[in-house]
mmCIF file with all atom_site columns, C-alpha atoms in Angstrom:
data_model
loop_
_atom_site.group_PDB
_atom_site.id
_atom_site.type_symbol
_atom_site.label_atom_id
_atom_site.label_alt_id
_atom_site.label_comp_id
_atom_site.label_asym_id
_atom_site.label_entity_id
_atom_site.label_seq_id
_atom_site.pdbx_PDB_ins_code
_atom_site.Cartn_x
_atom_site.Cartn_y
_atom_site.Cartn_z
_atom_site.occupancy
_atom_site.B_iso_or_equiv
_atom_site.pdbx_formal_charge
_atom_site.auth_seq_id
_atom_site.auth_comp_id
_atom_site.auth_asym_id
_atom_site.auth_atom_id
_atom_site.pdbx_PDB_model_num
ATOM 1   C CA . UNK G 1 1   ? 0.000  0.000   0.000   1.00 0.00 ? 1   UNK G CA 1
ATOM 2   C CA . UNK G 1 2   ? 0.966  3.174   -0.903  1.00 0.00 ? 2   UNK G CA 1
ATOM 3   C CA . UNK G 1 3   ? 3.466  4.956   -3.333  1.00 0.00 ? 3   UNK G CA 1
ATOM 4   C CA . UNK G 1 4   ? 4.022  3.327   -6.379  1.00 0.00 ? 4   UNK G CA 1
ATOM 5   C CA . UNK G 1 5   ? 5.888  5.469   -9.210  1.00 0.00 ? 5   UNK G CA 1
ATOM 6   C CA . UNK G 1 6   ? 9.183  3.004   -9.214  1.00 0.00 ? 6   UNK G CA 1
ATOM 7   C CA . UNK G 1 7   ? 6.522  0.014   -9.067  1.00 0.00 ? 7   UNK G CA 1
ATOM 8   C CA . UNK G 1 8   ? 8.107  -1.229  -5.593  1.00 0.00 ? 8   UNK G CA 1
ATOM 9   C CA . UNK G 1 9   ? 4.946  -2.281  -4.152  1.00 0.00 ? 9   UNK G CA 1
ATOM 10  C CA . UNK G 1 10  ? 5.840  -5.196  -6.633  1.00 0.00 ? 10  UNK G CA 1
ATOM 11  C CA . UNK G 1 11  ? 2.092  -5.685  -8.253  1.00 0.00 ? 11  UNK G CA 1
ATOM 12  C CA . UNK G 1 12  ? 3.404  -5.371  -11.658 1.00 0.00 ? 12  UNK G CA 1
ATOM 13  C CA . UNK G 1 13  ? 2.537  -1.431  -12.270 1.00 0.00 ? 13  UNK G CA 1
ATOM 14  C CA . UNK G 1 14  ? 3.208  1.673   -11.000 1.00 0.00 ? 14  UNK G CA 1
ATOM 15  C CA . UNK G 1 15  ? 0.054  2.848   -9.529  1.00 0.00 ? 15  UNK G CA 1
ATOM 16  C CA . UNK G 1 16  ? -0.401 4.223   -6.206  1.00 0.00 ? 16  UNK G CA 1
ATOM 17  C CA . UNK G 1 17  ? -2.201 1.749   -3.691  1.00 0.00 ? 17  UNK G CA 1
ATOM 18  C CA . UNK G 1 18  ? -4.587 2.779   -0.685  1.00 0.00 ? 18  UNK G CA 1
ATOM 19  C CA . UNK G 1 19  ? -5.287 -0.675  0.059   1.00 0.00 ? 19  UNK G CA 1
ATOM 20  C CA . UNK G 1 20  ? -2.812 -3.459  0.078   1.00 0.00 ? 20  UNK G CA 1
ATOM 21  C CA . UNK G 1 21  ? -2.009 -5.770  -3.353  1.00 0.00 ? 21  UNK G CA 1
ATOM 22  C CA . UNK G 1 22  ? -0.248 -9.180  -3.413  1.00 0.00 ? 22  UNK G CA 1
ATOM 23  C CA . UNK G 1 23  ? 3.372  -9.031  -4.283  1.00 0.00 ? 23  UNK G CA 1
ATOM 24  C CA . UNK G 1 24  ? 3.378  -11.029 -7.223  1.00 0.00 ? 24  UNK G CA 1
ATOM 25  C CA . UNK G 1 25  ? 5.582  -14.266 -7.023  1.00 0.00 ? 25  UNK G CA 1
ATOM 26  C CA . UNK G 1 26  ? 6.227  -14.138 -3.834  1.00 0.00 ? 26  UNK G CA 1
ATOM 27  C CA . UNK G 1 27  ? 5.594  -16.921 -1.631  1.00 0.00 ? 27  UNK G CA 1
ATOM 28  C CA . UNK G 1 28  ? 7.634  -18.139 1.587   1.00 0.00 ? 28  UNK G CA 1
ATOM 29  C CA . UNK G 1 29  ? 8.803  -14.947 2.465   1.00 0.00 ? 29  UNK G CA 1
ATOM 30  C CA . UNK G 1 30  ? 10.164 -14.601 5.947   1.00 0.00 ? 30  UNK G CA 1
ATOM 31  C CA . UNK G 1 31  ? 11.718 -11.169 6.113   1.00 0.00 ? 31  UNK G CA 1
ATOM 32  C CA . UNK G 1 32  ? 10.981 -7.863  4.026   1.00 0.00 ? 32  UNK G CA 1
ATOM 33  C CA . UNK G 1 33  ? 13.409 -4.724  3.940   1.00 0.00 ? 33  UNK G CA 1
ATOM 34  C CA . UNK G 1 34  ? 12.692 -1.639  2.288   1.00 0.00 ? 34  UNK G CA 1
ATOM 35  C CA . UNK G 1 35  ? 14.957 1.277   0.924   1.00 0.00 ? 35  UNK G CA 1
ATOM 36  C CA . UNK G 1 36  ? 13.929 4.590   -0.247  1.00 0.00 ? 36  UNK G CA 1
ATOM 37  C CA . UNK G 1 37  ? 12.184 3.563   -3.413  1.00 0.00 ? 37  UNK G CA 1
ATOM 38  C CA . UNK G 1 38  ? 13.102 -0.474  -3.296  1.00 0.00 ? 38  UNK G CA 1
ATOM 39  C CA . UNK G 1 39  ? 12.116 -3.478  -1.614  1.00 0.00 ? 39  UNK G CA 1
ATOM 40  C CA . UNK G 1 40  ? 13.769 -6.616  -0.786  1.00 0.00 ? 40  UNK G CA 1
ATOM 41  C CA . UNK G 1 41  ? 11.967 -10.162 -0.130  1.00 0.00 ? 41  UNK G CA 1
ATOM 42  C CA . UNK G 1 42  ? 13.685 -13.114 1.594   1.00 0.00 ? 42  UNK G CA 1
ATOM 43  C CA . UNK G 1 43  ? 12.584 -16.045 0.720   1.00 0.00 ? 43  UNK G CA 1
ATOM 44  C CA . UNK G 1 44  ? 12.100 -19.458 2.625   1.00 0.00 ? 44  UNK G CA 1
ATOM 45  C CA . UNK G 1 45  ? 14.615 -21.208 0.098   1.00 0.00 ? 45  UNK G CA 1
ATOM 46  C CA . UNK G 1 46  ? 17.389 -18.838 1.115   1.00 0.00 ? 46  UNK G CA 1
ATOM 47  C CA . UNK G 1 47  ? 17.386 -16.865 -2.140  1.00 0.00 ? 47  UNK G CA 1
ATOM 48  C CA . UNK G 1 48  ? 15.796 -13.029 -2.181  1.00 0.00 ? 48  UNK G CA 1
ATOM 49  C CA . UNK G 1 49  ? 13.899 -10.900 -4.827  1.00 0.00 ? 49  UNK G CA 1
ATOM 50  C CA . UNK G 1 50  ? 13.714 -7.569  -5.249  1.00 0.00 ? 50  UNK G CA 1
ATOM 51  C CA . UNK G 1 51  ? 11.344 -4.963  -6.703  1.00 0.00 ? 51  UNK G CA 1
ATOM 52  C CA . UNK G 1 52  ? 11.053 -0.689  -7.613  1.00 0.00 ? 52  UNK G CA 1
ATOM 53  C CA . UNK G 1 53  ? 13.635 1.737   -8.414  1.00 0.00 ? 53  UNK G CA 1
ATOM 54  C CA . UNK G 1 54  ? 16.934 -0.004  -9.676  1.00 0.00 ? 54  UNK G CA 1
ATOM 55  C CA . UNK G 1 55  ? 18.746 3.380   -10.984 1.00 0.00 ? 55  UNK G CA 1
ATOM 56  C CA . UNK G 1 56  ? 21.716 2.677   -8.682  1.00 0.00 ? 56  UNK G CA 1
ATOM 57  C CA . UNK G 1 57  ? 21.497 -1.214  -9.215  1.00 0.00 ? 57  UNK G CA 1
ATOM 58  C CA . UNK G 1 58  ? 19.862 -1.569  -6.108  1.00 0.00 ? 58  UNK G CA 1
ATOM 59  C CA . UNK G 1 59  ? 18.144 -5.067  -7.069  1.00 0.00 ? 59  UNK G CA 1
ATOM 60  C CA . UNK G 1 60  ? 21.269 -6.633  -7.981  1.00 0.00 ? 60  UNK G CA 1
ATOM 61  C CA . UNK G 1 61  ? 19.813 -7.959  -10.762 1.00 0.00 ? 61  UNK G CA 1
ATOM 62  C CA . UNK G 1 62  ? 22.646 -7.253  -13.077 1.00 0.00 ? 62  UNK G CA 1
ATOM 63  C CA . UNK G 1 63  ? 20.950 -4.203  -14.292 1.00 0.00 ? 63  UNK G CA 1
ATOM 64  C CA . UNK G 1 64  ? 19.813 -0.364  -13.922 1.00 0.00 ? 64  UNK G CA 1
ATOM 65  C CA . UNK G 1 65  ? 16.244 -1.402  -14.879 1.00 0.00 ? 65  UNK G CA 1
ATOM 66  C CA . UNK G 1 66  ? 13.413 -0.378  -12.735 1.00 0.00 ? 66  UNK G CA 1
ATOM 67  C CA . UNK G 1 67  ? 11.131 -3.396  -11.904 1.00 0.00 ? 67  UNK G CA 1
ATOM 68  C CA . UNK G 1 68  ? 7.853  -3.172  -11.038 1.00 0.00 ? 68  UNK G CA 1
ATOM 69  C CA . UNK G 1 69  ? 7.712  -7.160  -10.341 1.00 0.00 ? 69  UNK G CA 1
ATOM 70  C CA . UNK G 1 70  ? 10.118 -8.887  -8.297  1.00 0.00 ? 70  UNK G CA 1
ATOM 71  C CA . UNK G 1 71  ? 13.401 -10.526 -9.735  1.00 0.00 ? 71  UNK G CA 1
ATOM 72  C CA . UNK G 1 72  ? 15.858 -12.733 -8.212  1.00 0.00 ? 72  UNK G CA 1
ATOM 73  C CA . UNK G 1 73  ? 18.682 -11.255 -6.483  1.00 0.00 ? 73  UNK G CA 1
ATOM 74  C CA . UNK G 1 74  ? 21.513 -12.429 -8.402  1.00 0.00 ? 74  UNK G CA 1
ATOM 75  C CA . UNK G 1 75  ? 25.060 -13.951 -6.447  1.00 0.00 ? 75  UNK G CA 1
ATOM 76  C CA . UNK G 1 76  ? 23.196 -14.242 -3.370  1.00 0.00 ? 76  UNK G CA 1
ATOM 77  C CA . UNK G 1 77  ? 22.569 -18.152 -1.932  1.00 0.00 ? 77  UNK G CA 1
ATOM 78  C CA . UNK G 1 78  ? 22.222 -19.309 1.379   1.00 0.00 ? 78  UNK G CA 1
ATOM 79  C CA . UNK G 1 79  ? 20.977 -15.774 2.970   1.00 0.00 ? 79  UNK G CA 1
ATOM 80  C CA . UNK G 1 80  ? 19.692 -15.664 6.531   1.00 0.00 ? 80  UNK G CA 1
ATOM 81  C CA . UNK G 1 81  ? 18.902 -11.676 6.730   1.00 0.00 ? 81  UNK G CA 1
ATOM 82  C CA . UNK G 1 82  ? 18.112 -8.863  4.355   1.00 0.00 ? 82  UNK G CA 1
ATOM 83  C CA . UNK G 1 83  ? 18.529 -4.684  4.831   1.00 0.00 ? 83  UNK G CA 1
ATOM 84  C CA . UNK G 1 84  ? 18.010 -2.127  2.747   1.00 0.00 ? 84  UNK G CA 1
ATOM 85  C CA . UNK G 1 85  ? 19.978 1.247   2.631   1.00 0.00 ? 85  UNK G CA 1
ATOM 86  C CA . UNK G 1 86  ? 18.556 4.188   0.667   1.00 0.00 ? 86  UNK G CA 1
ATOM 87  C CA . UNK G 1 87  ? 19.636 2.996   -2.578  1.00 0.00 ? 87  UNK G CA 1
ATOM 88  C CA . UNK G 1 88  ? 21.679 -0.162  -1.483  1.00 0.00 ? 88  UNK G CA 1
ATOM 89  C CA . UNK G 1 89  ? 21.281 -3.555  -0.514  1.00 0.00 ? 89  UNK G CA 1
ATOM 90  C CA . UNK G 1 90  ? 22.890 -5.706  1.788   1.00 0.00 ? 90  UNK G CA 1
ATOM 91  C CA . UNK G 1 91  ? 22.864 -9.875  2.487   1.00 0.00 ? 91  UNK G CA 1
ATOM 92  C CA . UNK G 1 92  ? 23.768 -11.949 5.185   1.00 0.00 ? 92  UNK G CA 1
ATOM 93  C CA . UNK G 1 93  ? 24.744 -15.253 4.341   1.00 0.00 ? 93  UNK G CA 1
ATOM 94  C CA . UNK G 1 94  ? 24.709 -18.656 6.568   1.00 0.00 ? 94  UNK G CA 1
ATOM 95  C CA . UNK G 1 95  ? 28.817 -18.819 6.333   1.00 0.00 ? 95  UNK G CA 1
ATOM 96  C CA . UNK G 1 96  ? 28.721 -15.265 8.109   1.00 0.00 ? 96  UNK G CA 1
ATOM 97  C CA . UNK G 1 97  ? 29.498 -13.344 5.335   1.00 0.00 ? 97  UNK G CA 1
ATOM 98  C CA . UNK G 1 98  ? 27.990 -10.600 3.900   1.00 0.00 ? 98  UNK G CA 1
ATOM 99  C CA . UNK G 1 99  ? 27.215 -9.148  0.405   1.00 0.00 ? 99  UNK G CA 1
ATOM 100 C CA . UNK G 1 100 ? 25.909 -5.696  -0.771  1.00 0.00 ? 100 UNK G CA 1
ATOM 101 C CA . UNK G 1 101 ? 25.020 -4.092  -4.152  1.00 0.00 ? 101 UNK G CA 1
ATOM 102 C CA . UNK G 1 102 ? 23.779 -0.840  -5.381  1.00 0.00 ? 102 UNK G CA 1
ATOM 103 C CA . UNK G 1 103 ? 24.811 2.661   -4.824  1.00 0.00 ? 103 UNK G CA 1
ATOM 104 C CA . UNK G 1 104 ? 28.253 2.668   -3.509  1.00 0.00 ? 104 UNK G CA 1
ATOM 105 C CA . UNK G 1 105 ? 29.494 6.755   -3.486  1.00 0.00 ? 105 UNK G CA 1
ATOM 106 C CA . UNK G 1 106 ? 29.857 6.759   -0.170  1.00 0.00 ? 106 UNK G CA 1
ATOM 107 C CA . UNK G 1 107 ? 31.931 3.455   -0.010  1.00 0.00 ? 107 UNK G CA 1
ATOM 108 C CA . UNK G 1 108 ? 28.607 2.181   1.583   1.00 0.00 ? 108 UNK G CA 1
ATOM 109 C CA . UNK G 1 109 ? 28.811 -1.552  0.283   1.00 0.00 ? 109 UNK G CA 1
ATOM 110 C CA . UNK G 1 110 ? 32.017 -2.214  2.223   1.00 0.00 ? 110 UNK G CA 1
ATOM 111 C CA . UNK G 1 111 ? 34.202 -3.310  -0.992  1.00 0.00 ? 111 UNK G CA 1
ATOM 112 C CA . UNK G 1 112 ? 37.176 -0.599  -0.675  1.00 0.00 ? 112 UNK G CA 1
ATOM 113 C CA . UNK G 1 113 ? 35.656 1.326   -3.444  1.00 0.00 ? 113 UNK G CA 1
ATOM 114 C CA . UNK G 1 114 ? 33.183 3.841   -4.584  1.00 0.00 ? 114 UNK G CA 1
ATOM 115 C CA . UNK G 1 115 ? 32.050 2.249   -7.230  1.00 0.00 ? 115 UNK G CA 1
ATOM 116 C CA . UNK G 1 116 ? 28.090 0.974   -8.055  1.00 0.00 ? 116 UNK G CA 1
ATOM 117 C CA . UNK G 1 117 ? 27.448 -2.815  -8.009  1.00 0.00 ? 117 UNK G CA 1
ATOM 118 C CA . UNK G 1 118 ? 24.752 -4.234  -10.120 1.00 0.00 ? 118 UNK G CA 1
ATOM 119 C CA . UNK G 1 119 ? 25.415 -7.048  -8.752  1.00 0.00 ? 119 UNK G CA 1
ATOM 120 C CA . UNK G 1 120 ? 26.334 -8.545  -4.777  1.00 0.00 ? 120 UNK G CA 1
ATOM 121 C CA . UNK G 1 121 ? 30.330 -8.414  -3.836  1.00 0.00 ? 121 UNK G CA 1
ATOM 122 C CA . UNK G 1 122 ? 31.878 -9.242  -0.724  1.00 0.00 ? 122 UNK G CA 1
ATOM 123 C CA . UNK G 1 123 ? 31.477 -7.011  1.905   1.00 0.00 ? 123 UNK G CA 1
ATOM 124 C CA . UNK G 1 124 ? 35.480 -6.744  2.977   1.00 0.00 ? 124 UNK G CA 1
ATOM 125 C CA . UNK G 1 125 ? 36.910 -7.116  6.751   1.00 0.00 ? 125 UNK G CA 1
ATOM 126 C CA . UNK G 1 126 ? 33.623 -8.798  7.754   1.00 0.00 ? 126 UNK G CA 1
ATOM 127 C CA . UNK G 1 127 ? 33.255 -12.284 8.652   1.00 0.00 ? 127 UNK G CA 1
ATOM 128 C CA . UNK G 1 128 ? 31.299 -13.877 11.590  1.00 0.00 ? 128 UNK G CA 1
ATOM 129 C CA . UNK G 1 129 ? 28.423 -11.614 10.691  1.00 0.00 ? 129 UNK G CA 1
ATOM 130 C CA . UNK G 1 130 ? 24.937 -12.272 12.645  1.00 0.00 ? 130 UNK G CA 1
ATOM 131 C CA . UNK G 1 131 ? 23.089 -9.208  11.388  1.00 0.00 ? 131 UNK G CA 1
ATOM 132 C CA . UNK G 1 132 ? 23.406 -6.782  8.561   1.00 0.00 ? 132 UNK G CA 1
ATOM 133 C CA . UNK G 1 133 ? 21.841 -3.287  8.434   1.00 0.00 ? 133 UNK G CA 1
ATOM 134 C CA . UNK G 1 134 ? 21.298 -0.041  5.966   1.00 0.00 ? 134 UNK G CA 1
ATOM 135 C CA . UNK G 1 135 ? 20.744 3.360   6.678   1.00 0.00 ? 135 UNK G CA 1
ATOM 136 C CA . UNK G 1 136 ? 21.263 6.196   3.704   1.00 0.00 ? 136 UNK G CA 1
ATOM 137 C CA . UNK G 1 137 ? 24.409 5.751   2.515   1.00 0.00 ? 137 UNK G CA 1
ATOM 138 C CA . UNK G 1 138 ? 26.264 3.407   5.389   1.00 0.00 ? 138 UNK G CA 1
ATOM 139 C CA . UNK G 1 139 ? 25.846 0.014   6.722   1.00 0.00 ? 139 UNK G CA 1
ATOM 140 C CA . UNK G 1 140 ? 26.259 -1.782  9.806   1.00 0.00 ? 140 UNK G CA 1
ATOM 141 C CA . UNK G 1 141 ? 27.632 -5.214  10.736  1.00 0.00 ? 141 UNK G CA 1
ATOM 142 C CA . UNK G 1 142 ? 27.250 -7.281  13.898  1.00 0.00 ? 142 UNK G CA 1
ATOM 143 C CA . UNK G 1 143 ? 30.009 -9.723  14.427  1.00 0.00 ? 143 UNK G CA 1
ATOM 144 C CA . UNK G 1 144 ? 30.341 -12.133 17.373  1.00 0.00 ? 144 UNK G CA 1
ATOM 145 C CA . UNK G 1 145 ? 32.108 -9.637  19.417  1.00 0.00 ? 145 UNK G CA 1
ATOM 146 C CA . UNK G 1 146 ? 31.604 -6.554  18.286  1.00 0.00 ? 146 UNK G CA 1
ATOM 147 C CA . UNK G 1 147 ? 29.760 -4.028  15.152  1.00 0.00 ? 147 UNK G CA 1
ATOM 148 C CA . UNK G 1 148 ? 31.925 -2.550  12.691  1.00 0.00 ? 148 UNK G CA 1
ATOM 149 C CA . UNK G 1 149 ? 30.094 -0.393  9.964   1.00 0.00 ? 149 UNK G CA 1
ATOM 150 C CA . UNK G 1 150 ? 31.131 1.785   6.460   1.00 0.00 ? 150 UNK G CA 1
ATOM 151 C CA . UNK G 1 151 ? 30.382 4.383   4.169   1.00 0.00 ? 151 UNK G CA 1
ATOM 152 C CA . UNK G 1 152 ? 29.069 7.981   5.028   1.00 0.00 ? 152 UNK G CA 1
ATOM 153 C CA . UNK G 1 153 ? 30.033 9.242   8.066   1.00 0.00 ? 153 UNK G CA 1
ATOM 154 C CA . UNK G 1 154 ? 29.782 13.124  7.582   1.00 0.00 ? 154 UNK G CA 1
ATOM 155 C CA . UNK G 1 155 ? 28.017 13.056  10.963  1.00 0.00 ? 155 UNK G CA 1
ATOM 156 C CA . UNK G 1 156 ? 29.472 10.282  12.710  1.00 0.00 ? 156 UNK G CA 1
ATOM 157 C CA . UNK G 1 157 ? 27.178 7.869   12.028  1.00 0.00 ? 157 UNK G CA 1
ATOM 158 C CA . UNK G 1 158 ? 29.694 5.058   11.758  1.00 0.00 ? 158 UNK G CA 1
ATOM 159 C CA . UNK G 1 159 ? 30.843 5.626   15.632  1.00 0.00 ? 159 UNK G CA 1
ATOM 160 C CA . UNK G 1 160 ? 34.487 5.306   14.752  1.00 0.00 ? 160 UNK G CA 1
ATOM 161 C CA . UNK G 1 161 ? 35.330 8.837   16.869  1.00 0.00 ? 161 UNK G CA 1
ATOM 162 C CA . UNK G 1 162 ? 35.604 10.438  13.193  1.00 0.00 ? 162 UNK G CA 1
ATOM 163 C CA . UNK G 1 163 ? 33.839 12.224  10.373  1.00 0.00 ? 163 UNK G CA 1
ATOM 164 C CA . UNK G 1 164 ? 35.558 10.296  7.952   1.00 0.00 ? 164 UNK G CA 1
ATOM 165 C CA . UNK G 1 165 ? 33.925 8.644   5.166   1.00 0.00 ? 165 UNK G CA 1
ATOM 166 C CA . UNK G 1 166 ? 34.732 4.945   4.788   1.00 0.00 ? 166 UNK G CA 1
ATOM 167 C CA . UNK G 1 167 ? 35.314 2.178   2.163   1.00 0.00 ? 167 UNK G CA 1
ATOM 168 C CA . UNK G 1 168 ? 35.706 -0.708  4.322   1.00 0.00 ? 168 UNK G CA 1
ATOM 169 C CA . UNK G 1 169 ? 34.418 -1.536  7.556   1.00 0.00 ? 169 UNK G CA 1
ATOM 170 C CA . UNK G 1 170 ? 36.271 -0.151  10.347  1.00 0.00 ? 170 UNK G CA 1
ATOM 171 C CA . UNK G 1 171 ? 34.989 -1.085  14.115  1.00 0.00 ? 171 UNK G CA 1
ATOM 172 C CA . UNK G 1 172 ? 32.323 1.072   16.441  1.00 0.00 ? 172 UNK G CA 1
ATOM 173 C CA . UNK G 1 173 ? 34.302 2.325   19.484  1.00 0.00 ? 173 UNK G CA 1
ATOM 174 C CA . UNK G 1 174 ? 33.195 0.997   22.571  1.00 0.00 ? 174 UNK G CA 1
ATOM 175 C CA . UNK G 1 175 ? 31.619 -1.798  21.539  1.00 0.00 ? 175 UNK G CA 1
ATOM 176 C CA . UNK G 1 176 ? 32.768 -5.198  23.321  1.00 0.00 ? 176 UNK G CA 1
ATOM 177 C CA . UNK G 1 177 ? 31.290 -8.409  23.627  1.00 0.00 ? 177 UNK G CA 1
ATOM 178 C CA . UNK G 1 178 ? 28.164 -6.817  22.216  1.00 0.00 ? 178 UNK G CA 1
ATOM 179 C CA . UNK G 1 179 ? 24.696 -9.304  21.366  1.00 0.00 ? 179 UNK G CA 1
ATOM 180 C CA . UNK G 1 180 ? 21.020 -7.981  20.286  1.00 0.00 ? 180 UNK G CA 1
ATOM 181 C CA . UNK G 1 181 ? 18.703 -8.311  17.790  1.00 0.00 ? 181 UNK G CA 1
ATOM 182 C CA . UNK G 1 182 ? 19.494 -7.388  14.122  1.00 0.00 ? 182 UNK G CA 1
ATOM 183 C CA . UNK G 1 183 ? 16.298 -4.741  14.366  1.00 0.00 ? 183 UNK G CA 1
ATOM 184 C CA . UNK G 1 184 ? 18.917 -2.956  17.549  1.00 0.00 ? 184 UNK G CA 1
ATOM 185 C CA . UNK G 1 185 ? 21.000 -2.133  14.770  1.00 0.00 ? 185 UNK G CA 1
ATOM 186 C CA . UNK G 1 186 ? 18.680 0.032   12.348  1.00 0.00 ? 186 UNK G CA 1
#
């Protein structure tokens, strides 16, 4: 329900809602994250699909093309948690890795660049990952021990004691032996 224009209440158009539509194709979901004008789906099998405004590759389809009925997320098996950033994605996988795609000008997907993914990479210097999170143009990562985070930190957001932007994840200062829920971290 709701906005519509980039077609990411997934009901194959682009028409505004004021009461609630079925998601088309999507069955066995057990999670849903949305982004500004995106929204991510993940799925009982593992696998996720996305749906709406794709102009930073935020579907990580493999393209820039807006979809207005969900797609498969593409390099991304074996996922146990979704988030959504304003226009990125990011992936937790069983292993305890994590993946991201989309916009990345803010070094927000965690890859040591600042360049957009259409589809998921690595997110670098994480590993024992237990819950992901996206907010504008950073990210957030709880490890076993401890939250590390990248990407915009004009304000900062990313709790490293600085204002400098990131590319990969550096660690939250006083944060030890930390454990909550993923939803503590948006």
């Amino acid at each position: 329900v709701g906005a519509n224009d980039y077609g990411m209440l997934g009901d194959g158009t682009t028409t505004n809602r004021s009461t609630a539509v079925v998601v088309s194709g999507i069955t066995g979901c057990t999670a849903i994250s949305t982004g500004f004008h995106h929204s991510l789906f993940l799925l009982s099998d593992d696998t996720v699909k996305s749906v709406g405004n794709n102009g930073n590759s935020q579907l990580g389809d493999g393209t820039t093309t807006n979809r207005s009925t969900p797609v498969e997320v593409s390099s991304v098996s074996g996922c146990t948690a979704i988030a959504a950033g304003t226009n990125h994605s990011l992936f937790l996988l069983s292993d305890g890795t994590a993946k991201s795609v989309g916009a990345n000008w803010e070094g927000q997907l965690g890859d040591g660049t600042t360049t957009n993914k259409t589809t998921a990479v690595a997110v670098s210097s994480v590993s024992g990952c237990t819950a992901v999170a996206g907010s504008g143009s950073s990210s957030a990562f709880m490890l076993s021990a401890s939250v590390k985070s990248v990407g915009d930190n004009g304000s900062g957001q990313l709790g490293d004691g600085t204002t400098t932007s990131r590319l990969t994840a550096v660690a939250v200062s006083g944060i030890a032996g930390y454990t909550t829920n993923a939803s503590d971290l948006a």
